[in-house]
Tab-separated table of C-alpha atoms and ligand atoms in Angstrom:
chain	number	residue	atom	x	y	z
L	1	UNK	CA	54.126	-42.957	-55.707
L	2	UNK	CA	52.271	-45.657	-57.597
L	3	UNK	CA	48.527	-45.089	-57.531
L	4	UNK	CA	46.740	-48.228	-56.352
L	5	UNK	CA	42.953	-48.419	-56.293
L	6	UNK	CA	40.637	-51.246	-55.510
L	7	UNK	CA	37.101	-52.464	-55.973
L	8	UNK	CA	35.945	-54.348	-52.910
L	9	UNK	CA	32.569	-55.962	-53.569
L	10	UNK	CA	30.709	-57.955	-50.964
L	11	UNK	CA	29.634	-61.190	-52.622
L	12	UNK	CA	26.016	-60.830	-51.560
L	13	UNK	CA	24.562	-60.996	-55.034
L	14	UNK	CA	25.195	-60.172	-58.655
L	15	UNK	CA	27.073	-57.109	-59.866
L	16	UNK	CA	24.764	-54.126	-60.293
L	17	UNK	CA	25.081	-50.652	-61.774
L	18	UNK	CA	26.232	-49.048	-58.516
L	19	UNK	CA	29.017	-51.585	-57.942
L	20	UNK	CA	30.049	-51.531	-61.580
L	21	UNK	CA	30.322	-47.751	-61.404
L	22	UNK	CA	32.571	-47.944	-58.345
L	23	UNK	CA	34.725	-50.534	-60.082
L	24	UNK	CA	34.874	-48.459	-63.257
L	25	UNK	CA	35.951	-45.251	-61.553
L	26	UNK	CA	38.682	-47.022	-59.595
L	27	UNK	CA	39.831	-48.780	-62.750
L	28	UNK	CA	39.901	-45.583	-64.818
L	29	UNK	CA	41.682	-43.608	-62.164
L	30	UNK	CA	44.445	-46.191	-61.810
L	31	UNK	CA	44.791	-46.617	-65.572
L	32	UNK	CA	44.923	-42.901	-66.180
L	33	UNK	CA	47.747	-42.454	-63.700
L	34	UNK	CA	49.661	-45.535	-64.750
L	35	UNK	CA	48.813	-47.247	-61.479
L	36	UNK	CA	47.263	-50.519	-60.465
L	37	UNK	CA	43.649	-51.543	-60.034
L	38	UNK	CA	42.857	-54.454	-57.706
L	39	UNK	CA	39.736	-56.463	-56.990
L	40	UNK	CA	39.285	-57.713	-53.461
L	41	UNK	CA	36.178	-59.661	-52.584
L	42	UNK	CA	34.991	-58.764	-49.096
L	43	UNK	CA	33.626	-62.044	-47.860
L	44	UNK	CA	34.264	-61.478	-44.157
L	45	UNK	CA	30.665	-61.238	-43.128
L	46	UNK	CA	29.458	-64.766	-43.626
L	47	UNK	CA	26.052	-63.803	-42.349
L	48	UNK	CA	25.582	-61.265	-45.108
L	49	UNK	CA	22.234	-61.922	-46.599
L	50	UNK	CA	22.558	-63.211	-50.124
L	51	UNK	CA	20.254	-61.227	-52.375
L	52	UNK	CA	20.022	-63.570	-55.300
L	53	UNK	CA	19.392	-66.903	-53.631
L	54	UNK	CA	22.862	-68.027	-54.738
L	55	UNK	CA	25.943	-68.804	-52.716
L	56	UNK	CA	29.114	-66.829	-52.095
L	57	UNK	CA	31.280	-68.808	-54.540
L	58	UNK	CA	28.791	-68.431	-57.391
L	59	UNK	CA	28.416	-64.747	-56.632
L	60	UNK	CA	32.182	-64.229	-56.668
L	61	UNK	CA	32.475	-66.041	-59.985
L	62	UNK	CA	29.652	-64.049	-61.484
L	63	UNK	CA	30.928	-60.661	-60.234
L	64	UNK	CA	34.363	-61.372	-61.716
L	65	UNK	CA	32.857	-62.562	-64.993
L	66	UNK	CA	30.715	-59.425	-65.298
L	67	UNK	CA	33.691	-57.157	-64.577
L	68	UNK	CA	35.594	-58.998	-67.234
L	69	UNK	CA	32.728	-58.590	-69.691
L	70	UNK	CA	32.722	-54.841	-68.999
L	71	UNK	CA	36.473	-54.723	-69.662
L	72	UNK	CA	37.225	-53.649	-66.077
L	73	UNK	CA	40.243	-55.811	-65.533
L	74	UNK	CA	42.097	-56.232	-62.313
L	75	UNK	CA	45.866	-55.924	-62.602
L	76	UNK	CA	46.351	-58.874	-60.282
L	77	UNK	CA	44.315	-61.975	-59.562
L	78	UNK	CA	41.322	-61.040	-57.438
L	79	UNK	CA	41.795	-61.777	-53.754
L	80	UNK	CA	39.381	-62.986	-51.098
L	81	UNK	CA	39.461	-61.030	-47.905
L	82	UNK	CA	38.813	-64.162	-45.864
L	83	UNK	CA	42.224	-65.478	-46.954
L	84	UNK	CA	43.797	-62.852	-44.671
L	85	UNK	CA	42.012	-63.844	-41.458
L	86	UNK	CA	45.260	-64.717	-39.705
L	87	UNK	CA	46.735	-61.299	-40.444
L	88	UNK	CA	43.546	-59.520	-39.357
L	89	UNK	CA	43.548	-61.405	-36.067
L	90	UNK	CA	47.204	-60.745	-35.523
L	91	UNK	CA	46.588	-57.010	-35.886
L	92	UNK	CA	43.929	-57.271	-33.196
L	93	UNK	CA	46.286	-59.133	-30.862
L	94	UNK	CA	48.791	-56.350	-31.256
L	95	UNK	CA	46.188	-53.619	-30.752
L	96	UNK	CA	45.123	-55.383	-27.544
L	97	UNK	CA	48.715	-55.662	-26.386
L	98	UNK	CA	49.226	-51.951	-26.992
L	99	UNK	CA	46.022	-50.911	-25.225
L	100	UNK	CA	44.361	-49.724	-28.431
L	101	UNK	CA	41.578	-52.294	-28.257
L	102	UNK	CA	39.797	-54.211	-25.483
L	103	UNK	CA	37.766	-57.296	-24.776
L	104	UNK	CA	34.175	-56.383	-24.174
L	105	UNK	CA	31.968	-58.844	-22.287
L	106	UNK	CA	28.747	-56.910	-22.618
L	107	UNK	CA	26.042	-59.006	-24.129
L	108	UNK	CA	24.340	-57.401	-27.077
L	109	UNK	CA	21.362	-56.462	-24.906
L	110	UNK	CA	23.593	-54.965	-22.286
L	111	UNK	CA	25.636	-53.125	-24.866
L	112	UNK	CA	22.454	-51.505	-26.066
L	113	UNK	CA	21.330	-50.588	-22.573
L	114	UNK	CA	24.673	-49.191	-21.501
L	115	UNK	CA	25.422	-47.548	-24.744
L	116	UNK	CA	25.815	-44.127	-23.192
L	117	UNK	CA	28.062	-45.211	-20.350
L	118	UNK	CA	30.941	-43.085	-21.494
L	119	UNK	CA	29.081	-40.973	-23.950
L	120	UNK	CA	29.655	-37.305	-23.723
L	121	UNK	CA	26.527	-35.296	-23.480
L	122	UNK	CA	27.768	-32.214	-25.270
L	123	UNK	CA	25.506	-29.262	-24.692
L	124	UNK	CA	22.464	-29.528	-26.904
L	125	UNK	CA	23.799	-32.641	-28.628
L	126	UNK	CA	22.432	-36.115	-28.249
L	127	UNK	CA	25.398	-38.339	-28.236
L	128	UNK	CA	24.920	-42.012	-27.797
L	129	UNK	CA	27.987	-43.615	-29.290
L	130	UNK	CA	28.959	-46.810	-27.590
L	131	UNK	CA	31.670	-46.841	-24.942
L	132	UNK	CA	31.696	-50.000	-22.911
L	133	UNK	CA	32.719	-49.988	-19.272
L	134	UNK	CA	35.099	-52.764	-20.283
L	135	UNK	CA	37.382	-50.372	-22.101
L	136	UNK	CA	39.193	-49.735	-18.849
L	137	UNK	CA	39.272	-53.360	-17.650
L	138	UNK	CA	41.018	-54.811	-20.587
L	139	UNK	CA	42.949	-57.675	-19.034
L	140	UNK	CA	41.347	-60.705	-20.546
L	141	UNK	CA	42.590	-63.097	-17.871
L	142	UNK	CA	41.328	-60.945	-15.017
L	143	UNK	CA	37.783	-60.760	-16.238
L	144	UNK	CA	37.192	-63.947	-18.133
L	145	UNK	CA	36.429	-66.112	-15.107
L	146	UNK	CA	33.533	-63.941	-14.021
L	147	UNK	CA	32.001	-63.901	-17.497
L	148	UNK	CA	32.016	-67.486	-18.579
L	149	UNK	CA	28.591	-67.047	-20.113
L	150	UNK	CA	29.584	-64.230	-22.473
L	151	UNK	CA	32.121	-64.741	-25.229
L	152	UNK	CA	33.832	-61.364	-25.602
L	153	UNK	CA	34.071	-59.259	-28.706
L	154	UNK	CA	37.105	-57.052	-29.264
L	155	UNK	CA	36.415	-53.355	-29.683
L	156	UNK	CA	38.597	-50.482	-30.760
L	157	UNK	CA	39.354	-48.075	-27.934
L	158	UNK	CA	38.509	-44.842	-29.739
L	159	UNK	CA	40.238	-41.858	-28.089
L	160	UNK	CA	37.927	-39.772	-25.913
L	161	UNK	CA	39.470	-36.524	-27.082
L	162	UNK	CA	40.247	-35.125	-30.463
L	163	UNK	CA	38.739	-35.543	-33.881
L	164	UNK	CA	39.296	-36.900	-37.348
L	165	UNK	CA	39.326	-34.762	-40.475
L	166	UNK	CA	38.853	-36.285	-43.868
L	167	UNK	CA	39.499	-34.351	-47.025
L	168	UNK	CA	37.249	-36.141	-49.462
L	169	UNK	CA	37.493	-35.347	-53.170
L	170	UNK	CA	33.711	-35.095	-53.454
L	171	UNK	CA	32.548	-34.083	-49.980
L	172	UNK	CA	35.363	-31.706	-49.196
L	173	UNK	CA	36.919	-31.436	-45.753
L	174	UNK	CA	34.766	-32.949	-43.019
L	175	UNK	CA	35.691	-33.252	-39.330
L	176	UNK	CA	34.130	-35.657	-36.885
L	177	UNK	CA	34.885	-35.528	-33.199
L	178	UNK	CA	35.993	-38.807	-31.625
L	179	UNK	CA	33.020	-38.653	-29.306
L	180	UNK	CA	30.862	-39.360	-32.325
L	181	UNK	CA	32.700	-42.537	-33.190
L	182	UNK	CA	31.710	-45.623	-31.256
L	183	UNK	CA	34.041	-48.293	-29.963
L	184	UNK	CA	33.155	-50.531	-32.857
L	185	UNK	CA	33.776	-54.254	-32.962
L	186	UNK	CA	36.960	-55.585	-34.561
L	187	UNK	CA	36.584	-59.282	-33.704
L	188	UNK	CA	33.209	-60.895	-33.214
L	189	UNK	CA	32.539	-63.158	-30.279
L	190	UNK	CA	33.248	-66.183	-32.491
L	191	UNK	CA	36.703	-64.696	-33.141
L	192	UNK	CA	35.984	-63.710	-36.738
L	193	UNK	CA	37.207	-60.340	-38.032
L	194	UNK	CA	34.646	-57.720	-39.022
L	195	UNK	CA	34.547	-55.859	-42.296
L	196	UNK	CA	35.628	-52.671	-40.517
L	197	UNK	CA	38.841	-54.337	-39.358
L	198	UNK	CA	39.621	-56.268	-42.517
L	199	UNK	CA	39.068	-53.358	-44.868
L	200	UNK	CA	41.595	-51.176	-43.058
L	201	UNK	CA	44.240	-53.887	-42.771
L	202	UNK	CA	43.842	-54.990	-46.377
L	203	UNK	CA	43.908	-51.442	-47.718
L	204	UNK	CA	47.139	-50.912	-45.810
L	205	UNK	CA	48.710	-54.224	-46.824
L	206	UNK	CA	47.761	-53.737	-50.465
L	207	UNK	CA	49.157	-50.207	-50.327
L	208	UNK	CA	45.896	-48.725	-51.564
L	209	UNK	CA	46.429	-45.029	-52.228
L	210	UNK	CA	42.912	-44.004	-53.299
L	211	UNK	CA	39.499	-45.276	-52.281
L	212	UNK	CA	36.624	-44.355	-54.563
L	213	UNK	CA	33.305	-45.773	-53.374
L	214	UNK	CA	29.653	-44.984	-52.715
L	215	UNK	CA	28.900	-42.276	-50.203
L	216	UNK	CA	26.998	-44.774	-48.067
L	217	UNK	CA	30.493	-45.622	-46.812
L	218	UNK	CA	31.419	-42.083	-45.920
L	219	UNK	CA	30.607	-42.405	-42.210
L	220	UNK	CA	32.573	-45.673	-42.113
L	221	UNK	CA	35.618	-43.722	-43.271
L	222	UNK	CA	35.901	-42.020	-39.910
L	223	UNK	CA	35.867	-45.326	-38.059
L	224	UNK	CA	38.371	-46.683	-40.524
L	225	UNK	CA	40.642	-43.695	-39.987
L	226	UNK	CA	40.366	-44.159	-36.222
L	227	UNK	CA	41.495	-47.754	-36.611
L	228	UNK	CA	44.252	-46.805	-39.038
L	229	UNK	CA	45.601	-44.334	-36.526
L	230	UNK	CA	45.369	-46.818	-33.673
L	231	UNK	CA	47.436	-49.210	-35.801
L	232	UNK	CA	50.032	-46.480	-36.315
L	233	UNK	CA	50.115	-45.677	-32.608
L	234	UNK	CA	50.524	-49.387	-31.827
L	235	UNK	CA	53.395	-49.568	-34.307
L	236	UNK	CA	51.558	-52.043	-36.524
L	237	UNK	CA	51.342	-49.654	-39.469
L	238	UNK	CA	54.185	-47.505	-40.641
L	239	UNK	CA	53.173	-43.901	-40.016
L	240	UNK	CA	55.781	-42.401	-42.335
L	241	UNK	CA	54.301	-39.957	-44.871
L	242	UNK	CA	55.011	-42.381	-47.720
L	243	UNK	CA	52.412	-44.679	-46.158
L	244	UNK	CA	49.788	-41.970	-45.666
L	245	UNK	CA	46.175	-42.974	-45.179
L	246	UNK	CA	44.475	-43.550	-48.509
L	247	UNK	CA	42.831	-40.518	-50.101
L	248	UNK	CA	39.130	-40.922	-50.698
L	249	UNK	CA	36.268	-39.888	-52.940
L	250	UNK	CA	32.747	-40.829	-51.879
L	251	UNK	CA	30.424	-40.688	-54.826
L	252	UNK	CA	26.716	-39.941	-54.565
L	253	UNK	CA	24.438	-42.922	-55.006
L	254	UNK	CA	22.566	-43.780	-58.168
L	255	UNK	CA	18.803	-43.329	-58.112
L	256	UNK	CA	16.362	-45.399	-60.100
L	257	UNK	CA	13.924	-43.940	-62.612
L	258	UNK	CA	11.515	-43.025	-59.784
L	259	UNK	CA	14.192	-41.189	-57.852
L	260	UNK	CA	14.506	-43.948	-55.229
L	261	UNK	CA	17.832	-45.327	-54.112
L	262	UNK	CA	18.942	-47.991	-56.561
L	263	UNK	CA	19.315	-51.069	-54.456
L	264	UNK	CA	20.041	-54.670	-55.272
L	265	UNK	CA	17.722	-55.639	-52.481
L	266	UNK	CA	14.942	-53.813	-54.284
L	267	UNK	CA	15.333	-55.660	-57.533
L	268	UNK	CA	17.825	-53.386	-59.320
L	269	UNK	CA	18.944	-54.933	-62.585
L	270	UNK	CA	22.137	-56.931	-62.631
L	271	UNK	CA	24.872	-56.301	-65.184
L	272	UNK	CA	24.181	-59.792	-66.563
L	273	UNK	CA	20.589	-58.863	-67.333
L	274	UNK	CA	21.756	-55.995	-69.553
L	275	UNK	CA	24.087	-58.368	-71.371
L	276	UNK	CA	21.257	-60.867	-71.830
L	277	UNK	CA	19.088	-58.099	-73.262
L	278	UNK	CA	21.696	-57.361	-75.904
L	279	UNK	CA	23.311	-54.248	-74.458
L	280	UNK	CA	26.936	-53.894	-75.565
L	281	UNK	CA	29.506	-53.648	-72.772
L	282	UNK	CA	31.027	-50.496	-74.272
L	283	UNK	CA	27.610	-48.809	-74.262
L	284	UNK	CA	26.916	-49.904	-70.703
L	285	UNK	CA	30.333	-48.678	-69.567
L	286	UNK	CA	29.747	-45.325	-71.271
L	287	UNK	CA	26.343	-45.118	-69.598
L	288	UNK	CA	27.725	-46.017	-66.176
L	289	UNK	CA	30.605	-43.591	-66.583
L	290	UNK	CA	28.194	-40.714	-67.071
L	291	UNK	CA	26.175	-41.690	-63.989
L	292	UNK	CA	28.300	-39.629	-61.694
L	293	UNK	CA	31.051	-38.147	-63.814
L	294	UNK	CA	31.178	-35.650	-66.647
L	295	UNK	CA	33.616	-33.870	-68.900
L	296	UNK	CA	32.224	-30.764	-70.599
L	297	UNK	CA	29.258	-31.606	-72.802
L	298	UNK	CA	30.692	-34.983	-73.766
L	299	UNK	CA	28.291	-37.903	-73.910
L	300	UNK	CA	30.155	-40.543	-75.905
L	301	UNK	CA	33.352	-41.812	-74.330
L	302	UNK	CA	35.250	-44.824	-75.589
L	303	UNK	CA	37.242	-46.702	-72.978
L	304	UNK	CA	40.443	-44.987	-74.080
L	305	UNK	CA	38.784	-41.536	-73.946
L	306	UNK	CA	37.528	-42.347	-70.492
L	307	UNK	CA	40.975	-43.400	-69.317
L	308	UNK	CA	42.495	-40.256	-70.743
L	309	UNK	CA	39.882	-37.858	-69.393
L	310	UNK	CA	38.745	-39.339	-66.103
L	311	UNK	CA	39.540	-37.273	-63.050
L	312	UNK	CA	38.172	-36.905	-59.555
L	313	UNK	CA	37.246	-33.273	-60.146
L	314	UNK	CA	34.684	-34.359	-62.742
L	315	UNK	CA	32.758	-36.431	-60.174
L	316	UNK	CA	29.208	-35.230	-59.581
L	317	UNK	CA	28.228	-33.928	-56.198
L	318	UNK	CA	24.595	-34.962	-56.413
L	319	UNK	CA	22.906	-38.281	-57.084
L	320	UNK	CA	22.406	-39.335	-60.676
L	321	UNK	CA	19.065	-40.684	-61.810
L	322	UNK	CA	19.105	-43.630	-64.145
L	323	UNK	CA	17.419	-43.331	-67.538
L	324	UNK	CA	17.137	-46.574	-69.436
L	325	UNK	CA	16.062	-44.769	-72.598
L	326	UNK	CA	19.419	-42.996	-72.484
L	327	UNK	CA	21.108	-46.386	-72.265
L	328	UNK	CA	19.148	-47.609	-75.293
L	329	UNK	CA	20.140	-44.642	-77.358
L	330	UNK	CA	23.798	-45.039	-76.372
L	331	UNK	CA	23.577	-48.710	-77.233
L	332	UNK	CA	22.104	-47.833	-80.626
L	333	UNK	CA	25.059	-45.557	-81.221
L	334	UNK	CA	27.585	-48.273	-80.389
L	335	UNK	CA	25.669	-50.859	-82.426
L	336	UNK	CA	25.805	-48.671	-85.512
L	337	UNK	CA	29.496	-48.052	-85.114
L	338	UNK	CA	30.754	-51.589	-84.584
L	339	UNK	CA	32.712	-53.154	-87.438
L	340	UNK	CA	30.219	-55.445	-89.181
L	341	UNK	CA	32.175	-58.646	-88.518
L	342	UNK	CA	32.308	-57.791	-84.836
L	343	UNK	CA	28.589	-57.101	-84.757
L	344	UNK	CA	27.894	-60.413	-86.495
L	345	UNK	CA	29.953	-62.265	-83.950
L	346	UNK	CA	28.151	-60.615	-81.061
L	347	UNK	CA	24.789	-61.521	-82.564
L	348	UNK	CA	25.547	-65.248	-82.598
L	349	UNK	CA	24.403	-65.940	-79.019
L	350	UNK	CA	21.070	-64.268	-79.774
L	351	UNK	CA	20.128	-66.394	-82.794
L	352	UNK	CA	16.879	-68.260	-82.188
L	353	UNK	CA	17.118	-71.917	-81.246
L	354	UNK	CA	17.217	-74.206	-84.237
L	355	UNK	CA	18.511	-71.587	-86.697
L	356	UNK	CA	19.931	-73.424	-89.727
L	357	UNK	CA	22.946	-72.394	-91.794
L	358	UNK	CA	20.888	-70.628	-94.498
L	359	UNK	CA	18.838	-68.635	-92.017
L	360	UNK	CA	21.947	-67.730	-90.081
L	361	UNK	CA	23.815	-66.563	-93.196
L	362	UNK	CA	20.856	-64.476	-94.358
L	363	UNK	CA	20.342	-62.877	-90.998
L	364	UNK	CA	23.989	-62.048	-90.457
L	365	UNK	CA	24.116	-60.473	-93.913
L	366	UNK	CA	20.999	-58.501	-93.070
L	367	UNK	CA	22.453	-57.260	-89.787
L	368	UNK	CA	23.974	-54.218	-91.484
L	369	UNK	CA	20.553	-52.951	-92.523
L	370	UNK	CA	18.819	-54.020	-89.339
L	371	UNK	CA	21.186	-52.259	-86.961
L	372	UNK	CA	20.219	-48.828	-88.258
L	373	UNK	CA	17.169	-48.634	-86.064
L	374	UNK	CA	17.917	-51.244	-83.424
L	375	UNK	CA	18.432	-50.490	-79.747
L	376	UNK	CA	20.002	-53.805	-78.785
L	377	UNK	CA	21.384	-57.034	-80.193
L	378	UNK	CA	18.134	-58.704	-79.213
L	379	UNK	CA	16.274	-55.996	-81.083
L	380	UNK	CA	18.256	-56.716	-84.251
L	381	UNK	CA	17.177	-60.347	-84.050
L	382	UNK	CA	13.542	-59.502	-83.567
L	383	UNK	CA	13.546	-56.814	-86.286
L	384	UNK	CA	15.088	-59.417	-88.614
L	385	UNK	CA	12.677	-62.242	-87.755
L	386	UNK	CA	11.772	-62.584	-91.451
L	387	UNK	CA	15.293	-63.797	-92.243
L	388	UNK	CA	14.608	-66.853	-90.098
L	389	UNK	CA	11.144	-67.738	-91.370
L	390	UNK	CA	8.550	-66.553	-93.850
L	391	UNK	CA	5.964	-64.275	-92.290
L	392	UNK	CA	2.934	-66.262	-91.251
L	393	UNK	CA	-0.570	-65.202	-92.136
L	394	UNK	CA	-2.342	-63.303	-90.790
L	395	UNK	CA	0.613	-60.992	-90.363
L	396	UNK	CA	1.465	-59.929	-86.843
L	397	UNK	CA	2.255	-56.336	-87.841
L	398	UNK	CA	-1.051	-54.424	-88.111
L	399	UNK	CA	0.402	-51.945	-90.600
L	400	UNK	CA	1.519	-54.731	-92.900
L	401	UNK	CA	-1.894	-56.413	-92.520
L	402	UNK	CA	-3.524	-53.163	-93.490
L	403	UNK	CA	-1.294	-52.814	-96.579
L	404	UNK	CA	-2.335	-56.245	-97.801
L	405	UNK	CA	-5.988	-55.723	-97.007
L	406	UNK	CA	-6.111	-52.448	-98.888
L	407	UNK	CA	-4.204	-53.555	-101.987
L	408	UNK	CA	-6.570	-53.728	-104.900
L	409	UNK	CA	-6.774	-55.863	-107.993
L	410	UNK	CA	-4.454	-53.523	-109.945
L	411	UNK	CA	-1.750	-54.037	-107.396
L	412	UNK	CA	-2.281	-57.783	-107.491
L	413	UNK	CA	-1.737	-57.967	-111.184
L	414	UNK	CA	1.361	-55.806	-110.937
L	415	UNK	CA	2.690	-58.168	-108.331
L	416	UNK	CA	2.105	-61.115	-110.637
L	417	UNK	CA	4.034	-59.262	-113.299
L	418	UNK	CA	6.789	-58.433	-110.866
L	419	UNK	CA	7.070	-62.076	-109.847
L	420	UNK	CA	7.547	-63.037	-113.482
L	421	UNK	CA	10.217	-60.384	-113.923
L	422	UNK	CA	11.970	-61.562	-110.795
L	423	UNK	CA	11.772	-65.178	-112.033
L	424	UNK	CA	13.397	-64.256	-115.306
L	425	UNK	CA	16.269	-62.392	-113.659
L	426	UNK	CA	19.366	-64.526	-113.878
L	427	UNK	CA	20.542	-65.812	-110.508
L	428	UNK	CA	23.891	-64.082	-110.892
L	429	UNK	CA	22.086	-60.737	-111.326
L	430	UNK	CA	20.017	-61.100	-108.164
L	431	UNK	CA	21.277	-58.084	-106.295
L	432	UNK	CA	19.685	-55.035	-104.746
L	433	UNK	CA	20.430	-52.718	-107.696
L	434	UNK	CA	18.711	-55.040	-110.228
L	435	UNK	CA	15.838	-55.628	-107.819
L	436	UNK	CA	15.341	-51.873	-107.406
L	437	UNK	CA	15.360	-51.456	-111.194
L	438	UNK	CA	12.716	-54.135	-111.590
L	439	UNK	CA	10.529	-52.689	-108.846
L	440	UNK	CA	10.804	-49.259	-110.476
L	441	UNK	CA	10.195	-50.345	-114.026
L	442	UNK	CA	7.263	-52.545	-113.063
L	443	UNK	CA	5.656	-49.752	-111.053
L	444	UNK	CA	6.108	-47.161	-113.782
L	445	UNK	CA	5.000	-49.392	-116.664
L	446	UNK	CA	1.708	-49.847	-114.852
L	447	UNK	CA	1.400	-46.221	-113.895
L	448	UNK	CA	1.662	-46.974	-110.200
L	449	UNK	CA	3.947	-45.219	-107.773
L	450	UNK	CA	6.981	-47.134	-106.459
L	451	UNK	CA	5.483	-47.283	-102.983
L	452	UNK	CA	2.237	-48.827	-104.238
L	453	UNK	CA	4.249	-51.817	-105.443
L	454	UNK	CA	6.982	-51.864	-102.835
L	455	UNK	CA	4.683	-51.758	-99.812
L	456	UNK	CA	2.757	-54.984	-100.512
L	457	UNK	CA	6.023	-56.692	-101.527
L	458	UNK	CA	7.521	-55.631	-98.217
L	459	UNK	CA	4.459	-56.842	-96.336
L	460	UNK	CA	4.523	-60.213	-98.101
L	461	UNK	CA	8.266	-60.841	-97.911
L	462	UNK	CA	9.185	-59.267	-94.568
L	463	UNK	CA	5.841	-59.274	-92.818
L	464	UNK	CA	6.541	-55.886	-91.305
L	465	UNK	CA	6.663	-52.332	-92.579
L	466	UNK	CA	9.699	-51.323	-90.509
L	467	UNK	CA	12.086	-53.653	-92.341
L	468	UNK	CA	15.303	-52.270	-93.866
L	469	UNK	CA	15.693	-51.292	-97.519
L	470	UNK	CA	13.387	-53.621	-99.489
L	471	UNK	CA	15.752	-54.426	-102.358
L	472	UNK	CA	18.452	-55.302	-99.865
L	473	UNK	CA	16.094	-57.572	-97.953
L	474	UNK	CA	15.041	-59.375	-101.145
L	475	UNK	CA	18.654	-59.642	-102.309
L	476	UNK	CA	19.561	-61.310	-99.037
L	477	UNK	CA	16.504	-63.585	-98.982
L	478	UNK	CA	17.525	-64.836	-102.431
L	479	UNK	CA	15.495	-65.285	-105.560
L	480	UNK	CA	13.855	-68.591	-104.702
L	481	UNK	CA	12.785	-67.517	-101.252
L	482	UNK	CA	11.448	-64.188	-102.567
L	483	UNK	CA	9.422	-65.924	-105.264
L	484	UNK	CA	8.124	-68.429	-102.753
L	485	UNK	CA	7.029	-65.668	-100.397
L	486	UNK	CA	5.326	-63.774	-103.197
L	487	UNK	CA	3.625	-66.932	-104.357
L	488	UNK	CA	2.594	-68.590	-101.149
L	489	UNK	CA	1.393	-65.449	-99.583
L	490	UNK	CA	-1.812	-63.758	-100.593
L	491	UNK	CA	-3.231	-60.304	-100.510
L	492	UNK	CA	-6.179	-59.600	-98.239
L	493	UNK	CA	-8.674	-60.472	-100.959
L	494	UNK	CA	-6.775	-63.431	-102.333
L	495	UNK	CA	-6.004	-61.587	-105.536
L	496	UNK	CA	-2.808	-63.530	-106.236
Y	1	LIG	N1	32.409	-54.299	-49.421
Y	1	LIG	C1	31.844	-53.000	-49.432
Y	1	LIG	C2	30.613	-52.979	-50.318
Y	1	LIG	O1	30.414	-53.867	-51.115
Y	1	LIG	C3	32.785	-51.958	-49.953
Y	1	LIG	C4	33.741	-51.555	-48.965
Y	1	LIG	C5	34.735	-50.526	-49.381
Y	1	LIG	O2	34.796	-50.151	-50.564
Y	1	LIG	O3	35.485	-50.112	-48.531
Y	1	LIG	O4	29.822	-52.072	-50.202
């Protein structure tokens, strides 16, 4: 059997962590087992509230682009559920013909009022699932004339007896009696198919074998099974074992840092916002992977590790809480381990507006040193601000300001001396080793420690005390720029 999984986002907004995690798990599971991973956009509910003020088409485009950026690639072109309307409606026609569904003329208000018409009041149990009186008067022609004012919906005729058992990879075996499953709507009164109908038909038609999704869909699974079985009874679906109902794994939700449900309606961050902040997709994928799945003590998983190791038994049984500091530290790890050329390429979109060729070249050269302490691509750019422009006085960094303010006359004269030594260094020898030698020899000939000289030079040339190795910074800035920064700048007391 070929394993086929799917990610079925509703295009109500941007892709968020929860959706990306569902997509990732389905992708990994299919890849691991040599199967297929599909993306199907569930756009059946046109009235779905759009969370991001956008429209469905833009949301679809953006969800697909974000998946692509994360490296979660569908094995076939993504499909739109709405393209299968005709098939969904045809299934309903056949369910009606086989007595597995019925036209219901109850208005919404009436449906609410009569919602216990056929409900079974099991001892001690409040049971108010909906069973319309229309389930036994299902000849459309016979009833239509008396209900001109109400356009009917079509409901599934859920059996009154029996139960459904689902063996979920996370939740275990759970049984729900049919009297807890309402006669839910398959076709709305405007004739449009509902999500509950479309999802079952599409999963069947696409031969989905495994459904991995958030556990907010767990209760839907029972309705979906009821419909699946009705389709088998009506002869619409093949009930042979080779076409068994898809297996499922309902994963616990992700909680935000406060322990509340992470929800896109409550301003959860989109995948695009992480990208814009300079998070690498491989770090984000690693982070998302661990939000609900684990393998021993492992924390770092490349995509190929994840494909190799992912399994449903490693899924967590309780909700994971998001920790953005964890994401930053993972991102730092991936930043430090990227090949330099790759890192440089990924930094390009973050260069400040108006960066010229010299500034760009300096900064990209400096990226190697800057990445050591950076948490994001954006961070690398801000830590390397001095490669784009000379620090402006007064310095923004209080520590660097303090260094300049406390440097005394001795230091000033050493700096003058250092500037002369730098000036006399031949251009072809301007490299970090020669610069270190000059800093050392100047400091020791004046009886000062290396730091006493290096700190004000760092403050003047980089404007910040957290810059990378000083000699490397000066080597990259170049001789002329270094001399200019040492000359144009001044110590706190204007000693230079
Ligand atoms: N469209 C549903 C959602 O975005 C997912 C449905 C499913 O996976 O069956 O929550």
